[in-house]
Coordinates of C-alpha atoms (C1' of nucleotides) in Angstrom, one line a residue:
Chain V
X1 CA 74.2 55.7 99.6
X2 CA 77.5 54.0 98.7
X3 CA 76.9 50.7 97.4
X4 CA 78.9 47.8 99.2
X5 CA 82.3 48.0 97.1
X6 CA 82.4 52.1 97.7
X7 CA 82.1 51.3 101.2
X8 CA 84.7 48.8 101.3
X9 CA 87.2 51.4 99.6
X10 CA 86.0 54.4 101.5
X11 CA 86.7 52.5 104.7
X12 CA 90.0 51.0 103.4
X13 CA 91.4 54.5 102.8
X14 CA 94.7 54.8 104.4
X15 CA 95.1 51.6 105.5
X16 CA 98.8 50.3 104.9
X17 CA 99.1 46.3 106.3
X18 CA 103.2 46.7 104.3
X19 CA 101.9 43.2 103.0
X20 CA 99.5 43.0 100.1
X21 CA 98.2 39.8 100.8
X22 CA 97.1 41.0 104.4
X23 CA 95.4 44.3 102.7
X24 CA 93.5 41.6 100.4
X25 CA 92.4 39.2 102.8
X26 CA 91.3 42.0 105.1
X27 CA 89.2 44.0 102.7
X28 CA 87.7 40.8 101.9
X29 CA 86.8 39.7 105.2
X30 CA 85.0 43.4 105.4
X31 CA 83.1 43.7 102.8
X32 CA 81.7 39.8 103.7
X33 CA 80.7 41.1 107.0
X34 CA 79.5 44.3 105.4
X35 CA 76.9 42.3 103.4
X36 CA 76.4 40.3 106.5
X37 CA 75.2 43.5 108.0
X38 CA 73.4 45.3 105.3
X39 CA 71.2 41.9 105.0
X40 CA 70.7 41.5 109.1
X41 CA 70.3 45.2 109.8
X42 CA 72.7 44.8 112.4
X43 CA 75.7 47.4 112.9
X44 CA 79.0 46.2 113.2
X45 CA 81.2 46.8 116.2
X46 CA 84.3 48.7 115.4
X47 CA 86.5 48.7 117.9
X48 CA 89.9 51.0 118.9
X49 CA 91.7 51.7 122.0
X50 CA 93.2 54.5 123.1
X51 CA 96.2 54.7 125.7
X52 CA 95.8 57.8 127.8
X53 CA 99.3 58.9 128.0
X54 CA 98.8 62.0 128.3
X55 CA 96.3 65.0 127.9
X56 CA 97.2 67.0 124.9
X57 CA 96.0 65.1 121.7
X58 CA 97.4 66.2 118.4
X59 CA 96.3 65.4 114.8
X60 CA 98.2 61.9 114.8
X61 CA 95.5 60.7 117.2
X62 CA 92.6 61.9 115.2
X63 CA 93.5 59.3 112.6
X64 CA 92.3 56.8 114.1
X65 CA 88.9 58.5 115.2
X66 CA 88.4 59.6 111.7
X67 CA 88.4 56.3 110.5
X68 CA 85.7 55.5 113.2
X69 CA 83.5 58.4 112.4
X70 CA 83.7 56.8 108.8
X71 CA 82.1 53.7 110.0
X72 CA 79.6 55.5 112.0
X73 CA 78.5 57.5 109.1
X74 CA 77.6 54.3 107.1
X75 CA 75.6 53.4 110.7
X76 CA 78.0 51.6 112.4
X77 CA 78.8 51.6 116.4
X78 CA 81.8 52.6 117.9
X79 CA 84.0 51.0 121.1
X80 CA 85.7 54.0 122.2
X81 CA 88.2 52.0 124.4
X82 CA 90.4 54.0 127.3
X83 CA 93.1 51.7 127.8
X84 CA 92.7 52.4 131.8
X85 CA 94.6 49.0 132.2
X86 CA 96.4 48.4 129.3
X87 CA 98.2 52.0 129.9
X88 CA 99.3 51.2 133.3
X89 CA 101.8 48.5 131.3
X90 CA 102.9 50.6 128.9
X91 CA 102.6 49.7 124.8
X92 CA 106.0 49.1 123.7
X93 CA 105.1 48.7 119.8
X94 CA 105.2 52.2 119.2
X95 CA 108.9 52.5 121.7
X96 CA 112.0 50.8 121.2
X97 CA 112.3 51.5 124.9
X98 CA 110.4 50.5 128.2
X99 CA 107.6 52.9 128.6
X100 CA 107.1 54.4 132.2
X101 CA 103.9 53.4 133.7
X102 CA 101.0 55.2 134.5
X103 CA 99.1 55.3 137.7
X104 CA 95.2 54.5 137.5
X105 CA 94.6 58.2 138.8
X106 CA 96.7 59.6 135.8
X107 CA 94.9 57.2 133.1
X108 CA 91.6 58.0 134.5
X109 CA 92.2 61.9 134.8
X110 CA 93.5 61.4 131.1
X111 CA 91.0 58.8 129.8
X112 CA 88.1 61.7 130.0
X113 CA 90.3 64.2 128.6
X114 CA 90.8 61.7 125.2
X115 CA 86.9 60.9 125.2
X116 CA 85.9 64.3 125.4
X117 CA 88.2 65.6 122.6
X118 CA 87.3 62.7 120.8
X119 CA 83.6 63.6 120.5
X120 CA 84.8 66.3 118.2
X121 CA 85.1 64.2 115.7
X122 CA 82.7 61.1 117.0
X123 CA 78.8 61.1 116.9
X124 CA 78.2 60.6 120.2
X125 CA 75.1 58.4 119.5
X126 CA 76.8 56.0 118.2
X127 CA 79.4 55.7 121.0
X128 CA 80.2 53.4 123.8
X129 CA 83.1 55.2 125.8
X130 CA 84.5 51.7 127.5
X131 CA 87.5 51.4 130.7
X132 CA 89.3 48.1 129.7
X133 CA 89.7 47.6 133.2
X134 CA 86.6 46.7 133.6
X135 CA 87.1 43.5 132.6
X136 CA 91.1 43.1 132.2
X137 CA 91.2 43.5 136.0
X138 CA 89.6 41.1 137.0
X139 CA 91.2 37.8 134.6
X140 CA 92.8 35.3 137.1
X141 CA 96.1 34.2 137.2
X142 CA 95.4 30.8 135.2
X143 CA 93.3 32.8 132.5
X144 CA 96.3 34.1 131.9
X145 CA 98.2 31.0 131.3
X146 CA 95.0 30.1 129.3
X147 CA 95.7 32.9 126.9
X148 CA 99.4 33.3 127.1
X149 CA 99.9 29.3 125.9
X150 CA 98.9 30.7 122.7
X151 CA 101.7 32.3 121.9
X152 CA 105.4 31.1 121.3
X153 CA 108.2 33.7 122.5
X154 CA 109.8 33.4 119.1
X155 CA 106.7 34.5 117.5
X156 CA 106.8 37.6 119.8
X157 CA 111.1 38.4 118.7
X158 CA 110.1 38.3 115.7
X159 CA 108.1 41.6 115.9
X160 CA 111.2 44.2 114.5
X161 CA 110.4 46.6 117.9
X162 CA 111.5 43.5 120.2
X163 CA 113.5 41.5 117.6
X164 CA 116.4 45.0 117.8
X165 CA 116.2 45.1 121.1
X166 CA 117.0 41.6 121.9
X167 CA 119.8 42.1 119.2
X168 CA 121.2 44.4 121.0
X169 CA 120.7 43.2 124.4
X170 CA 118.7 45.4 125.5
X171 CA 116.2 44.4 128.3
X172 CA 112.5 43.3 127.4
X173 CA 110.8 42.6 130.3
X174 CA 108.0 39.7 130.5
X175 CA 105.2 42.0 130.9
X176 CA 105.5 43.7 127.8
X177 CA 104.6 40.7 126.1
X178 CA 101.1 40.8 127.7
X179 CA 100.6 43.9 126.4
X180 CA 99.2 42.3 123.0
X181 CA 97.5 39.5 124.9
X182 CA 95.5 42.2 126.6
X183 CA 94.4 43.9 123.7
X184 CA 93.3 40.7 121.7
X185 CA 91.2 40.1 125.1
X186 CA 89.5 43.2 124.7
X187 CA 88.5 42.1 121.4
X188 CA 87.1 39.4 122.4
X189 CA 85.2 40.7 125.2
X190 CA 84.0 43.6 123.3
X191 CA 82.8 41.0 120.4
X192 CA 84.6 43.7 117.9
X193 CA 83.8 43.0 114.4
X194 CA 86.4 45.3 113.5
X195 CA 89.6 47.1 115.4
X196 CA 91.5 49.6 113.8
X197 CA 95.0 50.6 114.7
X198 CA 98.1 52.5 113.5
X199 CA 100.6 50.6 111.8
X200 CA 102.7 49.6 114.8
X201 CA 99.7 48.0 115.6
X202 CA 99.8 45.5 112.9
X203 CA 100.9 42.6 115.2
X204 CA 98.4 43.2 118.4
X205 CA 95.7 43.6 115.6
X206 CA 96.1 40.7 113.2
X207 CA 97.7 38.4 114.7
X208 CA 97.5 38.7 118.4
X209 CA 93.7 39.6 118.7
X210 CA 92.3 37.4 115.8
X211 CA 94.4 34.4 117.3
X212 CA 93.0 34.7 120.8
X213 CA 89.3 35.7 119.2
X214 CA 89.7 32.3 116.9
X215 CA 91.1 30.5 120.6
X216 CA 87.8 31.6 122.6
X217 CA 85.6 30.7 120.2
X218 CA 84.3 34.2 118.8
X219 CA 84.9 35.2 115.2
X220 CA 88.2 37.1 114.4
X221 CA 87.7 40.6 114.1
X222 CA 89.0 42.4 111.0
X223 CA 91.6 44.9 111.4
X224 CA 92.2 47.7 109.5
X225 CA 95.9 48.8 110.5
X226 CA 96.5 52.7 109.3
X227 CA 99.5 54.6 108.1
X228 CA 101.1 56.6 110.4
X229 CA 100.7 60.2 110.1
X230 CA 104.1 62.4 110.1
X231 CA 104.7 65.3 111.9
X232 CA 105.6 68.4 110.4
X233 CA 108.8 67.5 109.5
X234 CA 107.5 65.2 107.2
X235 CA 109.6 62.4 108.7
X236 CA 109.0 60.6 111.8
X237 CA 105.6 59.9 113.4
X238 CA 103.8 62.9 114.9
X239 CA 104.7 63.1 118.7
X240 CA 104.4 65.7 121.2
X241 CA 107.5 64.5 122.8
X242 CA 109.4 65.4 119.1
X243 CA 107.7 68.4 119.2
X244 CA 106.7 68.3 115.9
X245 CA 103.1 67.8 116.9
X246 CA 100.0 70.2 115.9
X247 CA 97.7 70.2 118.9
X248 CA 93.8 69.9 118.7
X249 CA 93.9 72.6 121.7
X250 CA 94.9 75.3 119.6
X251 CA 93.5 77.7 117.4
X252 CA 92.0 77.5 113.9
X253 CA 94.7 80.2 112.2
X254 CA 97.7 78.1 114.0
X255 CA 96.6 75.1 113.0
X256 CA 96.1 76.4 109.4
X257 CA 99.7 77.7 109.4
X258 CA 101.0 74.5 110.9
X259 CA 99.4 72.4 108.1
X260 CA 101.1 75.3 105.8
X261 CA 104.9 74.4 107.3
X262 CA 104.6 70.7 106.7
X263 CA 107.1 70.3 103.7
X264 CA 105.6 69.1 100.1
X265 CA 105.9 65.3 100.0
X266 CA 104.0 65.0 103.1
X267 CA 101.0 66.1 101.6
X268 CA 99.5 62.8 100.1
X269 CA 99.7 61.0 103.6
X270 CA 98.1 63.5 105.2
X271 CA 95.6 64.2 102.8
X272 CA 94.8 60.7 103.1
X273 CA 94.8 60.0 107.0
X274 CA 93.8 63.6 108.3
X275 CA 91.3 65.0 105.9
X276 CA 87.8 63.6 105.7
X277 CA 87.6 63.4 101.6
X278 CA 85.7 60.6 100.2
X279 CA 87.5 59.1 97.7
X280 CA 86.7 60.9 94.8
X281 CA 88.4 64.3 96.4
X282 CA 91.3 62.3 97.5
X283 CA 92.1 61.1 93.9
X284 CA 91.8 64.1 92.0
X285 CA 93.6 65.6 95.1
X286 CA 96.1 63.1 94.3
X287 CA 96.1 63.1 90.4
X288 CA 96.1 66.6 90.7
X289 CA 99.5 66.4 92.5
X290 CA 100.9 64.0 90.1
X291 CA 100.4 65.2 87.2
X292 CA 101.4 68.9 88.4
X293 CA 97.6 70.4 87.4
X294 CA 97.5 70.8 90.9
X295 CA 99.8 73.2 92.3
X296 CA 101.9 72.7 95.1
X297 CA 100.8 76.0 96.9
X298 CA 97.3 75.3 96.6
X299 CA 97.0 71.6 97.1
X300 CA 98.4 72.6 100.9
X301 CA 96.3 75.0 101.1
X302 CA 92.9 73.0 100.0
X303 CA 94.6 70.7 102.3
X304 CA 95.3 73.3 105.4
X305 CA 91.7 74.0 104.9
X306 CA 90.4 70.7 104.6
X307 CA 91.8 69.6 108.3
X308 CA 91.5 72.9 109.9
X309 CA 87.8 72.9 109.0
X310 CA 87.0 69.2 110.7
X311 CA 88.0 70.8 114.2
X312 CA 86.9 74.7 113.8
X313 CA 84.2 74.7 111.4
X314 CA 84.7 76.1 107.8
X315 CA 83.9 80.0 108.8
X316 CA 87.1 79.7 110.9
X317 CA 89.0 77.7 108.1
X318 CA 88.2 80.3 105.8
X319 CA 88.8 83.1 107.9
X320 CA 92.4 81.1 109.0
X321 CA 93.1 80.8 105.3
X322 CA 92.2 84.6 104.5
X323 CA 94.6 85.4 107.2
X324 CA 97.2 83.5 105.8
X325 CA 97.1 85.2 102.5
X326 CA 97.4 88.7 103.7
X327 CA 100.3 87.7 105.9
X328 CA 102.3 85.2 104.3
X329 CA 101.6 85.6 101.0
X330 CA 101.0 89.2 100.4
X331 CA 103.8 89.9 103.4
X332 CA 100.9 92.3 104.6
X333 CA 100.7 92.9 108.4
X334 CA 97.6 90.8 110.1
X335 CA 94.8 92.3 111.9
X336 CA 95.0 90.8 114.6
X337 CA 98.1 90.8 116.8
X338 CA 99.4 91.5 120.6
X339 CA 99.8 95.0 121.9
X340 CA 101.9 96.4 123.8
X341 CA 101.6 99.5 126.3
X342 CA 104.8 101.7 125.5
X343 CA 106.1 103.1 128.9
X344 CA 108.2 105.8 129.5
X345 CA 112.2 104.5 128.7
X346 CA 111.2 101.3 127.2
X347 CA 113.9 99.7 125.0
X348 CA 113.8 97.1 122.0
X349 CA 115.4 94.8 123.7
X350 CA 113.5 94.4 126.8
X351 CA 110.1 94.3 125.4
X352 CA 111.4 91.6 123.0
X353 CA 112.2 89.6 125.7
X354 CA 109.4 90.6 128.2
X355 CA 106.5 90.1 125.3
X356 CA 108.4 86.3 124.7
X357 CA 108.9 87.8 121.0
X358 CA 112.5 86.3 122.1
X359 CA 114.3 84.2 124.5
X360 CA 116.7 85.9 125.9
X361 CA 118.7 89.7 125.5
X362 CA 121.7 87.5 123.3
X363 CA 118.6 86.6 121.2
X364 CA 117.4 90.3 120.4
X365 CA 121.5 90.9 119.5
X366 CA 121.8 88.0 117.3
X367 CA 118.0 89.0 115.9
X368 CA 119.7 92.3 115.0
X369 CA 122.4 91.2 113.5
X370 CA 120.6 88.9 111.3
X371 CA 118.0 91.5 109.9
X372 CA 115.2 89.7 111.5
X373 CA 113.6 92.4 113.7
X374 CA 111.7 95.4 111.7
X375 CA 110.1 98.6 112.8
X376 CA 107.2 99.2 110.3
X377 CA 108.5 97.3 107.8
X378 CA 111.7 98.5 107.8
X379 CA 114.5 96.7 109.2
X380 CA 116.2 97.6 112.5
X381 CA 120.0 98.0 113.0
X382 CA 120.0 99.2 116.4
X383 CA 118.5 98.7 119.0
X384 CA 118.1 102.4 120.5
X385 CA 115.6 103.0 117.6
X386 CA 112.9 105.3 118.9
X387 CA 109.7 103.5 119.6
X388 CA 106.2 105.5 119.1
X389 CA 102.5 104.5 119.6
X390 CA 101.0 102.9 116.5
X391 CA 104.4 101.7 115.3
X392 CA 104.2 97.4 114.7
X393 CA 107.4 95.4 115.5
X394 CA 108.2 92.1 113.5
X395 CA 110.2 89.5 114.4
X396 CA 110.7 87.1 111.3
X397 CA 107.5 86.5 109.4
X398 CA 105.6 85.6 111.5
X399 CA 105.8 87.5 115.4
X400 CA 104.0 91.0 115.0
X401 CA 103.7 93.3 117.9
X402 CA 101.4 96.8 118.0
X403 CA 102.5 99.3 119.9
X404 CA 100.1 101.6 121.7
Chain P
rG1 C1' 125.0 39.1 145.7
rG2 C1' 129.4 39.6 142.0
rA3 C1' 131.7 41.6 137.4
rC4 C1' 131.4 45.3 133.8
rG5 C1' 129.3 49.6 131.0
rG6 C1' 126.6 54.2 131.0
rU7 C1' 124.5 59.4 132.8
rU8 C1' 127.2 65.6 128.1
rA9 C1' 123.2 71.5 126.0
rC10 C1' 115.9 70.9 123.3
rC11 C1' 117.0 65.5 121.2
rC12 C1' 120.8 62.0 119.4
rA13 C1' 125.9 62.0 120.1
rA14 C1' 131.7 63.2 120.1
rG15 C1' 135.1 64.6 123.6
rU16 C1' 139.0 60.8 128.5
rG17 C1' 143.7 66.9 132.3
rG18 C1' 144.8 72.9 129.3
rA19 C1' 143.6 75.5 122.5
rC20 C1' 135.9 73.5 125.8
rA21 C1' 130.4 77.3 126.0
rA22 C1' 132.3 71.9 124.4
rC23 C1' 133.0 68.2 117.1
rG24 C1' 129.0 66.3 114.3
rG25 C1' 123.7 65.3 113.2
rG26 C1' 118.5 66.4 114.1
rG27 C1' 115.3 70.1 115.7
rG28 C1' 114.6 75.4 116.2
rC29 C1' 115.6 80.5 114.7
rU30 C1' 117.2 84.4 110.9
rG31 C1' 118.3 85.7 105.9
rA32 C1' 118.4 84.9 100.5
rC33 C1' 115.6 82.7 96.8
rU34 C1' 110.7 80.9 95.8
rG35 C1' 105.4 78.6 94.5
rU36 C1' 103.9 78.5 100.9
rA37 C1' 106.0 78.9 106.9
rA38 C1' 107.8 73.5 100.9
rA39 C1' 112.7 72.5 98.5
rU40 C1' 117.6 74.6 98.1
rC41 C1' 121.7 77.7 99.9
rA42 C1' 124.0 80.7 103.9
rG43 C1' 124.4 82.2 109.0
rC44 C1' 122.9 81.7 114.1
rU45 C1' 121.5 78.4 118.2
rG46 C1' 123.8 78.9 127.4
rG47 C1' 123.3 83.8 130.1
rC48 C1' 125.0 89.0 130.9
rU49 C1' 127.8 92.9 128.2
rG50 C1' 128.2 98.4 123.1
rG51 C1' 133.0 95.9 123.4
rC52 C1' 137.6 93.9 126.1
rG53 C1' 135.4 90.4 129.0
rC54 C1' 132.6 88.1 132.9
rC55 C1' 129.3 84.2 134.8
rU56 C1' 126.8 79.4 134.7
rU57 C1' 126.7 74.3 132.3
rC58 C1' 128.9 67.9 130.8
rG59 C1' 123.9 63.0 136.8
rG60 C1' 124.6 64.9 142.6
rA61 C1' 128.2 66.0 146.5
rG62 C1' 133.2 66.2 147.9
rG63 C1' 138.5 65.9 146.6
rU64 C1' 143.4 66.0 143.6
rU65 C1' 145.6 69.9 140.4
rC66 C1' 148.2 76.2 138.7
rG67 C1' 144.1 74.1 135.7
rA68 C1' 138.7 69.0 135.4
rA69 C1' 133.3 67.2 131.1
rU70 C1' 138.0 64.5 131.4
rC71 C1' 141.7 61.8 137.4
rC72 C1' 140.1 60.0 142.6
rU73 C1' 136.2 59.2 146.5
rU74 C1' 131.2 58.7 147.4
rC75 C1' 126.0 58.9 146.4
rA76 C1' 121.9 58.4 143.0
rC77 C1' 119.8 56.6 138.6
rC78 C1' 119.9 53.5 134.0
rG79 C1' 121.7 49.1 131.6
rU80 C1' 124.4 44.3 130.4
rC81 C1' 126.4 39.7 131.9
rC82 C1' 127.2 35.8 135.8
rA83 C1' 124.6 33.7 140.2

RNA sequence: GGACGGUUACCCAAGUGGACAACGGGGGCUGACUGUAAAUCAGCUGGCUGGCGCCUUCGGAGGUUCGAAUCCUUCACCGUCCA
């Protein structure tokens, strides 16, 4: 059992307010109402939404829900929120555009999607799966008014999101505003102890929720607002739409190799918001790293491990990882690979392009030219070579192809 | 309702009658090197073709012209300002 302070760092792990004072105050607040619990025996409600934008969720989301499963581990209960409403709007902290919006058939069909994929990482017992329409829907009109007359327009410019827009006159439509308004109410109504959030949530968390909490007579909650995780560029936020996303629907050896392709700096931030280390593993994971003890190589692949093992289970890791070795690191040929059925006049070229090993005929050309195509390990020049059963293509390092 | 601006390849973005398959950046791909699919460096990045070359593409449709991403008409969508 973690004593009280343990927990408070444990569960502060990743958090990044960009203000220390905030990040104080915060963890403050938390370990008070951690006491609180510990003495009452009651769990504290941890609240976080999710906007069901889509269906695929990639490792960015699961930042979030790792942070919840951390809570639930030290017997907490979880608000799994489907922003059923709240997506129909559109969020625009994360844009510095409108976002379309959804219909409720589309959040619904991909609320379940999100819960589902979710309980990979949640306890289910210790889950509430809630639709914020439930109760967003039906506010009136006046309650509205109520809740809006909290809030001054300046204070809403001054988020940077809206304040570069209106700089450069571009539109910002009224009803983004409530978009912050709605997810304080669902504080409120879900009497949230806590809410966690990514970064861009910063404002809707601390100050639009707790103001509206302290306004209706409930106790703010505490938020803990997390780092955003990068993709695998190592740059900008993880996003399907940037394409440099790595998918939960995937497999254990891809997901391995796409933890491998992130560059080296990322590696701290995502051994701190996608890994489920306690603190200890995370600073000598870090120290190690510093201080160059560690190397580089092997600190991704603990860390490839570490992350591919939360969704597939360790014998899958491990057998990811083994994989990997052979292939990559040993330039050995994998196992496992597609096959192909010669035929009778089969070319290079066309089955290239009709196994997707390439785009496009100018593709297999330019392949060619570049050295990037080999026949058994050797490389190919032309593309009449003769093709026999048993023979493996390879297109760059990583495309293999048997053929049979 | 009025005035003005925009829509270019995967993304951002330049190009305002011919040298444009279209500058540049990002991303992606290939190679070299390495410590890994990191970093760095180099090349490639619409399709077809062995190659000369041909075909399709700059929001849609029409037109002017020997020739259009570029000019005109019209439609659609996006935006700003005025009311």
């Amino acid at each position: 059992m973690m004593t009280i302070d343990e927990q408070v760092e444990y569960l502060m792990q990743g958090a990044d307010f960009g203000d220390a004072s905030i990040a104080e105050t915060m963890a403050l607040e938390l370990r008070e109402r951690l006491v609180e619990s510990a003495k009452t025996g009651r769990p504290l409600r941890v609240y976080c939404g999710y906007d069901p934008t889509s269906t695929d969720l990639h490792l960015g989301h699961t930042v979030t829900m790792r942070k919840l499963r951390q809570f639930q581990e030290l017997g907490h209960q979880v608000l799994f929120v489907i922003g059923s409403f709240t997506a129909m709007i559109g969020d625009p902290s994360d844009k510095d555009k409108l976002r379309k919006q959804l219909t409720h058939e589309e959040v619904m069909k991909n609320g379940r999607t999100y819960a589902e994929q979710a309980f990979r990482i949640l306890d289910p017992d210790k889950t509430e799966v809630v639709y914020n329409h439930d109760w967003l829907a039906k506010l009136t009109f006046s309650d509205l008014i109520d809740l809006a007359s909290n809030f001054t327009v300046q204070q809403f410019l001054a988020r940077e999101n809206f304040h570069k827009r209106f700089d450069k006159s571009e539109p910002i439509y009224l009803h983004e505003f409530f978009y912050a308004i709605m997810q304080g109410y669902d504080a409120y109504h879900l009497e949230a102890d806590v809410q966690i959030g990514g970064s861009d949530q910063l404002f809707n968390i601390i100050t639009a929720a707790r103001k509206l909490m302290a306004f209706l007579g409930k106790r703010p909650n505490i938020g803990i607002v997390l780092g955003i995780l990068p993709g695998t560029d190592g740059e900008v936020r993880m996003s399907k739409s940037l394409g440099n996303h790595i998918p939960l629907n995937t497999n254990a050896e891809d997901m391995y190799g796409k933890v491998m392709s992130i560059p080296d700096k990322a590696m701290p931030v995502y051994a701190r918001l996608a890994t489920q280390w306690t603190p200890e593993v995370l600073h000598s994971f870090e120290n190690g790293l510093a201080s160059n003890t560690l190397h580089p190589r092997d600190a991704k692949m603990k860390l490839a491990f570490g992350i591919t093992s939360v969704f597939y289970g360790d014998a899958a890791a491990g057998a990811a990882q083994d994989q990997f070795v052979n292939t990559f690191q040993k330039g050995n040929v994998p196992d496992d690979m597609p096959e192909y059925q010669l035929k009778e006049g089969d070319n290079l070229i066309d089955i290239l392009v009709s196994e997707k090993m390439a785009t496009s005929r100018g593709e297999v050309r330019r392949l060619l030219e570049q050295q990037g195509i080999k026949l058994d390990g050797e490389t190919v020049s032309d593309a009449s070579v003769e093709l026999k059963p048993g023979a493996v293509l390879q297109v760059g390092k990583r495309r293999f192809l048997r053929l049979i």
